Amino acid sequence: MPEVVVSIGPQHPALKEPVNFKIVADGEKIVRLELDLSYNHRGIEKAAEQRNFIRVLPLLERVCGICSHSHATVFSKGIEEIMGLEIPPRAQYIRTIIAELERMHSHLLWLGVAAHVIGFNTLFMWTWRDREAVQDTLEEMSGNRVHYGMNEIGGVRRDLTPAQVEAALERLPALEERIKKYVEMVNSEETMLIRFRDVGKMSREEALKYGAVGPTARASGVDYDVRRDDPYLAYAEVPWNVITDTHGDVYGRTRVRVGELWESTQIVRYCLENLPAGPIRVDAPKNAPKGEILSRYEAPRGELAHFIRTNGTDKVERVDIRTPTLANWTSVAVCLVNQNIADIPVIVAAIDPCLSCTSRMTVVNRVDKEGR
Amino acid sequence: MGVPDTGMSQRLVNWARAKSPWITVYNSGACNACDIEIIACLMPRFDVERFGILVKGSPRHADILIVTGHVTLKQASRLRRVWEQMPEPKYVIAMGACGASGGVFHGLYHMVESVDCVVPVDVYVAGCPPRPDEIINAVVTCLNLLEEDAAHGGKEWRQKKPATGVDAEGKSCTVVS
Ligand code: SF4
């Protein structure tokens, strides 16, 4: 049978974000996938060079609405390292709490979306309802539901009051209860097992070869997590486990994410209970000395890296952002080959794609295309 | 137009439209936060479906277009096309600081000046991102506009200049005053 090209997007009922897929299909089977990710390119990296460290953090937060704290933290972490600042432990703990709450809201959001694409809308509604508890906590702590604005170079901007800590701790048991239920559901719910098992399989070798990161890689048995392997914030002091799985399919990725949800609740609980006293920030100098750094961070979707070069002024000379979704797209293109067309949404959703952060990068691709 | 159509069937259509507006969301360069807050509106806590508000994938079924984010050059023509596909009467809500002025992205090299260069905007929502309550409020404001427009027989009574859209470069742009 001749191959057919199916073009989807950028605006399509099944897509939440602007992306263009060209799927080359032979009957029901996918032969190849071509992607155009550049719709949301905004030019943040360029803009970051023109703003000083105070103004650049809100901009970097808005790289992505879901992992906003990740981008701000990884950047301030890098700059602080260049400046040689020692961040007070209380600030480290507060950053960790927000980071893990963010991971919880992101994974709950993902679980809902994954359930939605297989038509299991009940779970979609459940997870998003439970996510509101996390959002409430975040709002109490930071004043905003999505962009928290907690970071500044040298520490955090807002302290946690005892009342906030108490309110957060009060919400945790109910969440833990629900997350236990999700762990159970993922392993026993027939609807999910049928649609997730053996779909989009990727072996450990493939995951390493194509540079998959985060839960996508860990589901294929790659035991790697920046939080453990290159500890930052308070992760070295908190007891927690890296979740891996050997299934390598969408089922495995779901298990990893649900497992991480549980770990996140435990990290948040530990940090809240053992919050050290002391100041929440140190005074940072206005200018950063000349230097280069690759700052790494485990965002909800995987390893996020900011390459930062400073030149002795109060602005960066270059910041290059490598987001986890960009690293994972290649693995999607591999997973999709020989799968059914009907499984595209599940497999794509399984890496938890986030296009607003990925799109910025693809200007490079556009140059390539012109050169071709 | 100009003279309101007050026939029985038209009144019925207007009534039905205001009772169950269908919405389509177009992400024209947002940071995703606005999008997830819209989805949060559909969820049990805010549950806009109880007002008959439905989110539809296709612009051809929609009464209200919610534009999230600033418009990138690449998206401008697509956004315009999505808007053109919507049946009249159509309304546009621009979400957040980005929709109003560009927010943190104002002036970046791959950005159109503002959303209202590309499509005429009826309602702006403040916030970055707006809370779900504010989004619901915006939709309700839009519905009031819809009823007023029906009484006036069209949108012309409150619009001064229509948006012209942008060329491929995003250069020619008439801002609606
Ligand atoms: S208004 Fe704020 S939250 Fe909404 S898309 Fe723009 S930057 Fe993101």
Coordinates of C-alpha atoms and ligand atoms in Angstrom, one line a residue:
Chain A
M1 CA 0.0 0.0 0.0
P2 CA 1.3 3.5 -0.8
E3 CA 2.4 5.7 2.0
V4 CA 0.1 8.5 3.0
V5 CA 1.1 11.7 4.7
V6 CA -1.3 12.9 7.4
S7 CA -0.7 16.4 8.5
I8 CA -2.0 17.5 11.9
G9 CA -1.9 21.0 13.4
P10 CA -1.0 23.6 14.4
Q11 CA -4.6 24.0 15.4
H12 CA -6.3 20.7 15.8
P13 CA -9.0 19.4 18.1
A14 CA -6.7 16.8 19.5
L15 CA -3.8 19.2 20.2
K16 CA -3.6 21.5 23.1
E17 CA -0.6 23.3 21.8
P18 CA 0.6 24.5 18.5
V19 CA 2.7 21.9 16.8
N20 CA 2.7 20.4 13.4
F21 CA 3.0 16.7 12.8
K22 CA 3.5 15.1 9.5
I23 CA 2.8 11.5 9.9
V24 CA 3.8 9.1 7.1
A25 CA 1.5 6.1 7.4
D26 CA 1.2 2.9 5.6
G27 CA -2.3 1.7 6.3
E28 CA -2.8 1.8 10.0
K29 CA 0.9 1.7 10.8
I30 CA 3.2 4.7 11.2
V31 CA 6.3 4.7 9.1
R32 CA 7.8 8.0 10.1
L33 CA 7.1 11.2 11.9
E34 CA 8.1 14.7 11.0
L35 CA 7.7 17.6 13.4
D36 CA 7.6 21.3 13.2
L37 CA 7.9 22.8 16.6
S38 CA 8.7 26.4 15.9
Y39 CA 5.2 27.9 16.2
N40 CA 5.8 29.3 19.7
H41 CA 9.3 30.6 19.3
R42 CA 9.4 33.9 21.1
G43 CA 13.1 34.7 21.3
I44 CA 13.5 34.5 25.1
E45 CA 17.2 33.7 25.0
K46 CA 17.9 36.9 23.1
A47 CA 15.7 39.0 25.4
A48 CA 17.4 37.5 28.4
E49 CA 20.7 39.1 27.3
Q50 CA 19.1 42.5 27.5
R51 CA 17.7 42.4 30.9
N52 CA 19.5 42.5 34.2
F53 CA 19.3 39.7 36.8
I54 CA 16.3 41.2 38.6
R55 CA 14.3 41.5 35.4
V56 CA 15.4 38.4 33.7
L57 CA 13.9 36.0 36.4
P58 CA 10.2 36.8 35.6
L59 CA 11.0 36.4 32.0
L60 CA 12.6 33.0 32.4
E61 CA 9.7 31.9 34.6
R62 CA 7.5 32.5 31.6
V63 CA 9.5 30.2 29.4
C64 CA 7.0 27.6 30.5
G65 CA 3.9 27.9 32.6
I66 CA 4.1 24.4 34.0
C67 CA 7.7 24.3 35.1
S68 CA 8.1 28.0 35.8
H69 CA 9.9 27.5 39.1
S70 CA 12.4 25.1 37.4
H71 CA 13.6 27.7 35.0
A72 CA 13.9 30.5 37.6
T73 CA 15.7 28.2 40.0
V74 CA 18.1 26.7 37.5
F75 CA 19.1 30.2 36.4
S76 CA 19.5 31.7 39.8
K77 CA 21.4 28.5 40.9
G78 CA 23.9 29.1 38.0
I79 CA 24.3 32.8 38.7
E80 CA 24.8 32.2 42.4
E81 CA 27.5 29.7 41.7
I82 CA 29.3 32.1 39.4
M83 CA 29.0 34.8 42.1
G84 CA 30.2 32.3 44.7
L85 CA 27.2 33.0 47.0
E86 CA 26.3 30.7 49.8
I87 CA 22.5 30.3 49.9
P88 CA 21.0 30.0 53.4
P89 CA 19.5 26.6 54.2
R90 CA 16.0 28.0 54.8
A91 CA 15.9 29.4 51.3
Q92 CA 17.1 26.0 49.9
Y93 CA 14.3 24.3 51.7
I94 CA 11.7 26.7 50.5
R95 CA 12.9 26.3 46.9
T96 CA 12.8 22.6 47.3
I97 CA 9.2 22.7 48.7
I98 CA 8.0 24.8 45.8
A99 CA 9.9 22.6 43.3
E100 CA 8.3 19.5 44.6
L101 CA 4.9 21.0 44.7
E102 CA 5.4 22.0 41.2
R103 CA 6.4 18.4 40.3
M104 CA 3.2 17.2 42.0
H105 CA 1.0 19.6 40.1
S106 CA 2.7 18.8 36.8
H107 CA 2.5 15.1 37.2
L108 CA -1.2 15.2 38.3
L109 CA -1.9 17.4 35.3
W110 CA -0.1 14.9 33.1
L111 CA -2.0 11.9 34.6
G112 CA -5.2 13.7 33.8
V113 CA -4.2 14.5 30.2
A114 CA -3.0 11.0 29.6
A115 CA -6.3 9.7 30.9
H116 CA -8.1 12.2 28.7
V117 CA -6.4 11.0 25.5
I118 CA -7.5 7.5 26.1
G119 CA -11.0 8.7 26.8
F120 CA -10.9 8.0 30.5
N121 CA -12.4 11.4 31.5
T122 CA -13.3 10.4 35.0
L123 CA -9.7 10.1 36.0
F124 CA -9.0 13.4 34.2
M125 CA -11.6 15.1 36.4
W126 CA -10.3 13.4 39.5
T127 CA -6.6 14.3 39.1
W128 CA -7.4 17.9 38.2
R129 CA -9.6 18.2 41.3
D130 CA -6.8 16.9 43.5
R131 CA -4.4 19.2 41.7
E132 CA -6.4 22.1 43.1
A133 CA -5.2 21.2 46.6
V134 CA -1.6 21.6 45.4
Q135 CA -2.5 24.8 43.6
D136 CA -4.0 26.2 46.8
T137 CA -0.9 25.4 48.7
L138 CA 1.2 27.1 46.1
E139 CA -1.1 30.1 46.0
E140 CA -0.9 30.5 49.8
M141 CA 2.9 30.3 49.7
S142 CA 3.6 32.5 46.7
G143 CA 0.5 34.5 45.9
N144 CA 0.0 33.0 42.5
R145 CA -1.4 29.8 41.2
V146 CA 1.1 29.3 38.3
H147 CA 4.0 31.7 38.2
Y148 CA 5.3 31.8 41.7
G149 CA 8.0 34.5 41.5
M150 CA 9.7 32.9 44.6
N151 CA 13.3 33.2 43.4
E152 CA 15.7 35.9 43.4
I153 CA 19.5 35.8 43.0
G154 CA 20.7 35.0 46.6
G155 CA 17.6 33.3 48.0
V156 CA 13.8 33.5 47.9
R157 CA 11.6 36.5 48.1
R158 CA 8.9 35.2 50.5
D159 CA 9.3 33.5 53.8
L160 CA 6.9 30.7 54.9
T161 CA 4.9 31.6 58.0
P162 CA 4.1 28.9 60.5
A163 CA 0.4 29.2 59.5
Q164 CA 1.3 28.4 55.8
V165 CA 3.4 25.4 56.8
E166 CA 0.6 24.1 58.9
A167 CA -2.0 24.6 56.2
A168 CA 0.2 22.8 53.7
L169 CA 0.8 19.9 56.1
E170 CA -3.0 19.7 56.7
R171 CA -3.6 19.2 53.0
L172 CA -1.0 16.5 52.6
P173 CA -2.8 13.5 54.1
A174 CA -5.8 13.8 51.8
L175 CA -3.4 14.1 48.8
E176 CA -1.4 11.1 49.9
E177 CA -4.6 9.1 50.2
R178 CA -5.5 10.0 46.6
I179 CA -2.1 9.3 45.3
K180 CA -2.2 5.8 46.8
K181 CA -5.4 5.3 45.0
Y182 CA -3.8 6.4 41.7
V183 CA -0.9 4.0 42.2
E184 CA -3.5 1.2 42.7
M185 CA -5.5 2.3 39.7
V186 CA -2.5 2.4 37.3
N187 CA -1.7 -1.2 38.1
S188 CA -5.2 -2.6 38.1
E189 CA -7.6 -0.4 36.0
E190 CA -8.4 -2.4 32.9
T191 CA -9.0 0.7 30.7
M192 CA -5.6 2.0 31.3
L193 CA -3.8 -1.3 31.1
I194 CA -5.2 -2.0 27.7
R195 CA -4.3 1.3 26.3
F196 CA -0.9 1.7 28.0
R197 CA 0.7 -1.7 28.0
D198 CA 3.2 -2.4 25.1
V199 CA 2.4 0.9 23.5
G200 CA 5.4 3.1 22.5
K201 CA 8.0 0.7 23.7
M202 CA 11.6 1.9 24.1
S203 CA 14.5 -0.2 25.3
R204 CA 17.2 1.0 27.6
E205 CA 19.7 1.2 24.8
E206 CA 17.4 3.3 22.7
A207 CA 16.6 5.6 25.6
L208 CA 20.4 6.2 26.0
K209 CA 21.1 6.5 22.3
Y210 CA 18.4 9.1 21.7
G211 CA 19.1 11.0 24.8
A212 CA 15.8 10.6 26.5
V213 CA 15.6 12.3 30.0
G214 CA 13.4 12.3 33.0
P215 CA 10.5 9.9 33.5
T216 CA 10.7 8.9 29.9
A217 CA 14.2 7.5 30.4
R218 CA 13.6 6.2 33.9
A219 CA 10.7 4.1 32.6
S220 CA 13.1 2.3 30.3
G221 CA 15.4 1.5 33.2
V222 CA 17.8 4.3 33.0
D223 CA 18.7 5.0 36.6
Y224 CA 19.5 8.7 36.4
D225 CA 18.1 11.6 38.2
V226 CA 19.9 15.0 38.6
R227 CA 18.4 15.4 42.1
R228 CA 20.4 12.4 43.3
D229 CA 23.4 12.3 40.9
D230 CA 24.3 16.0 41.1
P231 CA 22.5 17.1 44.2
Y232 CA 21.3 20.7 44.5
L233 CA 18.9 22.6 46.8
A234 CA 18.1 20.4 49.8
Y235 CA 17.9 17.1 48.0
A236 CA 21.1 15.7 49.5
E237 CA 19.6 16.0 53.0
V238 CA 16.1 14.7 52.3
P239 CA 15.5 10.9 52.2
W240 CA 13.9 9.9 49.0
N241 CA 14.1 7.4 46.2
V242 CA 14.6 7.5 42.5
I243 CA 11.8 5.7 40.8
T244 CA 12.6 3.6 37.8
D245 CA 10.7 1.0 35.9
T246 CA 11.7 -1.6 33.3
H247 CA 8.6 -1.8 31.2
G248 CA 9.7 1.0 28.8
D249 CA 6.2 1.6 27.5
V250 CA 3.5 4.1 28.3
Y251 CA 2.5 1.9 31.2
G252 CA 6.0 2.2 32.6
R253 CA 6.1 5.9 32.2
T254 CA 2.8 6.2 34.1
R255 CA 4.2 4.1 36.9
V256 CA 7.3 6.2 37.2
R257 CA 5.3 9.4 37.3
V258 CA 2.8 8.1 39.8
G259 CA 5.7 6.8 41.9
E260 CA 7.4 10.2 41.8
L261 CA 4.1 11.8 42.9
W262 CA 4.4 9.8 46.1
E263 CA 8.0 10.6 46.6
S264 CA 7.3 14.3 46.1
T265 CA 4.7 14.3 48.8
Q266 CA 7.2 12.8 51.1
I267 CA 9.9 15.3 50.2
V268 CA 7.5 18.2 50.8
R269 CA 6.4 16.7 54.1
Y270 CA 10.0 16.2 55.2
C271 CA 11.0 19.8 54.2
L272 CA 8.0 21.3 55.8
E273 CA 8.6 19.4 59.1
N274 CA 12.3 20.1 59.1
L275 CA 12.3 23.7 57.8
P276 CA 15.5 25.3 59.2
A277 CA 15.3 28.7 60.8
G278 CA 17.4 31.6 59.6
P279 CA 17.5 34.2 56.9
I280 CA 15.9 33.5 53.5
R281 CA 18.3 35.4 51.4
V282 CA 21.8 36.9 51.2
D283 CA 22.6 40.1 49.5
A284 CA 23.8 39.5 46.0
P285 CA 26.2 41.8 44.2
K286 CA 24.8 43.7 41.2
N287 CA 27.3 42.3 38.7
A288 CA 28.4 38.8 38.2
P289 CA 32.1 38.1 37.4
K290 CA 33.1 36.7 34.1
G291 CA 32.3 33.0 33.9
E292 CA 30.6 30.1 32.3
I293 CA 28.4 27.5 33.9
L294 CA 26.1 24.7 32.9
S295 CA 23.4 24.6 35.5
R296 CA 21.4 21.4 35.7
Y297 CA 18.0 20.7 37.4
E298 CA 15.5 17.9 37.4
A299 CA 12.4 19.5 36.1
P300 CA 9.1 17.5 36.2
R301 CA 9.7 16.4 32.6
G302 CA 13.4 15.6 33.0
E303 CA 16.8 17.2 33.0
L304 CA 16.7 20.9 32.3
A305 CA 20.0 22.6 31.6
H306 CA 20.8 26.3 31.4
F307 CA 24.2 27.2 29.9
I308 CA 25.1 30.7 31.2
R309 CA 27.9 32.9 30.3
T310 CA 28.5 36.1 32.1
N311 CA 30.9 38.9 31.3
G312 CA 31.2 41.0 34.4
T313 CA 28.1 43.1 33.9
D314 CA 24.7 42.8 35.5
K315 CA 23.4 40.9 32.4
V316 CA 24.2 37.6 31.0
E317 CA 26.2 37.4 27.8
R318 CA 24.5 34.2 26.7
V319 CA 21.9 31.9 28.1
D320 CA 21.1 28.7 26.3
I321 CA 18.2 26.7 27.5
R322 CA 17.9 23.0 26.8
T323 CA 14.5 21.8 27.9
P324 CA 13.6 18.2 28.7
T325 CA 10.9 18.1 26.1
L326 CA 13.4 18.9 23.3
A327 CA 15.5 16.0 24.4
N328 CA 12.5 13.7 24.5
W329 CA 11.1 14.4 21.0
T330 CA 13.6 12.2 19.3
S331 CA 12.5 9.3 21.4
V332 CA 8.9 9.9 20.4
A333 CA 9.8 9.8 16.8
V334 CA 11.4 6.4 17.5
C335 CA 8.6 5.1 19.6
L336 CA 6.0 5.9 17.1
V337 CA 7.4 3.8 14.3
N338 CA 5.3 0.7 13.6
Q339 CA 2.6 1.8 16.1
N340 CA -1.1 2.3 15.3
I341 CA -2.2 5.7 14.2
A342 CA -4.8 5.6 17.0
D343 CA -2.0 5.4 19.6
I344 CA -0.3 8.7 18.5
P345 CA -1.9 10.8 21.2
V346 CA -1.0 8.4 24.0
I347 CA 2.6 8.1 22.9
V348 CA 3.0 11.8 22.4
A349 CA 1.4 12.6 25.7
A350 CA 3.6 10.0 27.4
I351 CA 6.6 12.3 27.3
D352 CA 4.5 15.1 28.7
P353 CA 5.3 17.4 25.8
C354 CA 5.5 21.1 26.6
L355 CA 5.8 23.1 23.5
S356 CA 6.1 26.6 24.8
C357 CA 9.6 25.9 26.2
T358 CA 10.7 23.7 23.3
S359 CA 9.7 26.0 20.6
R360 CA 12.2 28.6 21.4
M361 CA 14.9 26.2 20.4
T362 CA 13.8 25.4 17.0
V363 CA 15.1 28.6 15.3
V364 CA 18.1 26.4 14.8
N365 CA 16.0 24.0 12.8
R366 CA 14.6 26.7 10.7
V367 CA 18.1 27.8 9.8
D368 CA 18.9 24.2 8.9
K369 CA 15.9 24.0 6.8
E370 CA 16.8 27.0 4.8
G371 CA 20.3 25.6 4.3
R372 CA 19.0 22.3 3.1
Chain B
M1 CA -27.0 45.7 9.5
G2 CA -27.7 48.5 11.9
V3 CA -31.4 47.6 12.4
P4 CA -31.7 44.8 14.9
D5 CA -33.4 41.7 13.7
T6 CA -36.1 41.2 16.2
G7 CA -37.8 38.3 14.5
M8 CA -38.9 35.4 16.6
S9 CA -36.4 33.0 15.2
Q10 CA -33.5 35.5 15.6
R11 CA -34.5 36.2 19.2
L12 CA -34.5 32.5 19.9
V13 CA -31.1 32.1 18.4
N14 CA -29.7 35.0 20.4
W15 CA -31.2 33.5 23.6
A16 CA -29.7 30.1 22.9
R17 CA -26.3 31.6 22.1
A18 CA -26.1 33.5 25.3
K19 CA -27.2 30.4 27.3
S20 CA -24.6 28.1 25.9
P21 CA -21.5 29.8 24.4
W22 CA -19.0 27.5 22.8
I23 CA -15.4 28.4 23.1
T24 CA -12.3 27.6 21.2
V25 CA -8.8 28.2 22.6
Y26 CA -5.9 29.2 20.4
N27 CA -2.4 29.1 21.8
S28 CA -0.7 31.7 19.7
G29 CA 2.6 31.9 21.6
A30 CA 1.6 31.5 25.3
C31 CA 3.7 30.1 28.0
N32 CA 1.1 27.4 28.7
A33 CA 0.0 28.9 32.0
C34 CA -2.9 30.6 30.5
D35 CA -3.9 27.4 28.8
I36 CA -3.8 25.3 31.9
E37 CA -5.9 27.8 33.7
I38 CA -8.5 27.6 31.0
I39 CA -8.5 23.8 31.4
A40 CA -8.7 24.3 35.1
C41 CA -12.0 26.1 34.5
L42 CA -13.5 23.0 33.1
M43 CA -12.6 21.0 36.1
P44 CA -14.9 20.1 39.0
R45 CA -13.8 23.0 41.1
F46 CA -14.8 25.8 38.7
D47 CA -16.9 23.6 36.3
V48 CA -17.9 26.1 33.7
E49 CA -20.0 23.4 32.0
R50 CA -22.8 24.2 34.5
F51 CA -23.2 27.5 32.6
G52 CA -23.4 25.7 29.3
I53 CA -19.9 26.8 28.3
L54 CA -18.2 24.1 26.2
V55 CA -14.7 24.1 24.9
K56 CA -14.6 22.9 21.3
G57 CA -11.7 22.0 19.2
S58 CA -12.9 23.4 16.0
P59 CA -13.2 27.1 15.4
R60 CA -16.1 26.4 13.1
H61 CA -18.3 25.5 16.0
A62 CA -17.2 28.3 18.3
D63 CA -18.8 31.6 19.3
I64 CA -15.9 32.8 21.4
L65 CA -12.2 32.6 20.6
I66 CA -9.9 32.8 23.5
V67 CA -6.4 33.8 22.4
T68 CA -3.8 32.9 24.9
G69 CA -0.5 34.6 24.8
H70 CA 1.3 37.0 22.6
V71 CA 1.2 36.3 18.9
T72 CA 4.4 35.1 17.3
L73 CA 5.1 36.0 13.7
K74 CA 4.6 32.5 12.6
Q75 CA 1.3 32.2 14.3
A76 CA -0.2 35.5 13.1
S77 CA -1.5 34.3 9.8
R78 CA -2.8 31.1 11.4
L79 CA -4.6 33.0 14.1
R80 CA -6.2 35.2 11.5
R81 CA -7.3 32.1 9.6
V82 CA -8.8 30.5 12.7
W83 CA -10.7 33.7 13.4
E84 CA -11.9 33.9 9.8
Q85 CA -13.3 30.3 10.0
M86 CA -15.5 31.2 13.0
P87 CA -19.2 31.9 12.1
E88 CA -20.6 35.3 13.0
P89 CA -21.3 36.6 15.5
K90 CA -17.9 35.9 16.9
Y91 CA -16.1 37.3 19.9
V92 CA -12.5 37.3 20.9
I93 CA -11.1 37.3 24.5
A94 CA -7.4 38.1 24.8
M95 CA -5.9 36.3 27.8
G96 CA -3.6 37.8 30.3
A97 CA -0.9 40.4 30.2
C98 CA 0.4 38.9 27.0
G99 CA -2.9 39.3 25.3
A100 CA -3.2 42.9 26.4
S101 CA 0.3 44.2 25.7
G102 CA 2.7 41.4 25.4
G103 CA 3.5 41.3 29.0
V104 CA 7.1 40.1 29.6
F105 CA 7.4 39.3 25.9
H106 CA 6.7 42.8 24.7
G107 CA 9.2 43.8 22.1
L108 CA 10.8 40.5 21.4
Y109 CA 12.0 40.0 17.9
H110 CA 9.6 37.2 16.9
M111 CA 6.5 38.9 18.2
V112 CA 3.7 40.8 16.5
E113 CA 2.9 44.1 18.3
S114 CA -0.2 42.9 20.0
V115 CA -3.1 40.5 19.6
D116 CA -5.5 43.3 18.4
C117 CA -3.2 43.9 15.4
V118 CA -4.3 40.5 14.1
V119 CA -7.9 40.0 15.2
P120 CA -10.3 42.5 16.8
V121 CA -10.4 41.8 20.6
D122 CA -13.7 42.3 22.5
V123 CA -12.6 41.5 26.1
Y124 CA -9.2 41.6 27.8
V125 CA -8.5 39.7 31.0
A126 CA -5.9 41.0 33.3
G127 CA -3.4 38.7 35.1
C128 CA -0.4 36.6 34.4
P129 CA -2.1 34.2 34.2
P130 CA -5.6 35.2 35.1
R131 CA -7.3 33.2 37.8
P132 CA -10.0 30.8 36.6
D133 CA -12.6 33.0 38.3
E134 CA -11.4 35.9 36.1
I135 CA -11.7 33.8 33.0
I136 CA -15.2 32.9 33.9
N137 CA -15.9 36.6 34.5
A138 CA -14.5 37.4 31.1
V139 CA -16.8 35.0 29.4
V140 CA -19.7 36.4 31.2
T141 CA -18.7 39.9 30.1
C142 CA -18.5 38.6 26.6
L143 CA -22.0 37.2 26.9
N144 CA -23.4 40.6 28.0
L145 CA -21.7 42.2 25.0
L146 CA -23.3 39.6 22.9
E147 CA -26.7 40.5 24.2
E148 CA -26.1 44.2 23.7
D149 CA -24.8 43.7 20.2
A150 CA -27.9 41.7 19.4
A151 CA -30.0 44.6 20.6
H152 CA -28.0 47.0 18.4
G153 CA -28.0 44.7 15.4
G154 CA -24.3 44.2 15.1
K155 CA -21.0 45.1 16.5
E156 CA -20.5 48.3 14.6
W157 CA -21.9 50.6 17.3
R158 CA -18.9 50.0 19.5
Q159 CA -16.1 49.4 17.0
K160 CA -14.2 52.2 15.5
K161 CA -11.7 50.6 13.2
P162 CA -11.5 46.9 12.3
A163 CA -8.2 45.1 12.7
T164 CA -6.5 44.7 9.4
G165 CA -4.4 41.7 10.2
V166 CA -0.7 41.5 9.5
D167 CA 1.3 40.7 6.4
A168 CA 3.7 37.8 6.4
E169 CA 6.4 40.0 8.0
G170 CA 4.1 41.1 10.7
K171 CA 4.7 44.7 9.7
S172 CA 1.5 46.4 8.5
C173 CA -0.6 46.6 11.5
T174 CA -3.5 48.9 12.3
V175 CA -4.2 48.9 16.0
V176 CA -7.9 49.0 16.9
S177 CA -8.4 52.1 19.0
Ligands
SF4_1 S1 -0.1 36.3 30.2 FE1 1.4 35.4 31.6 S2 0.7 33.4 32.0 FE2 -0.4 34.1 30.2 S3 0.7 33.3 28.4 FE3 1.4 35.4 28.9 S4 3.2 35.1 30.2 FE4 2.0 33.2 30.2

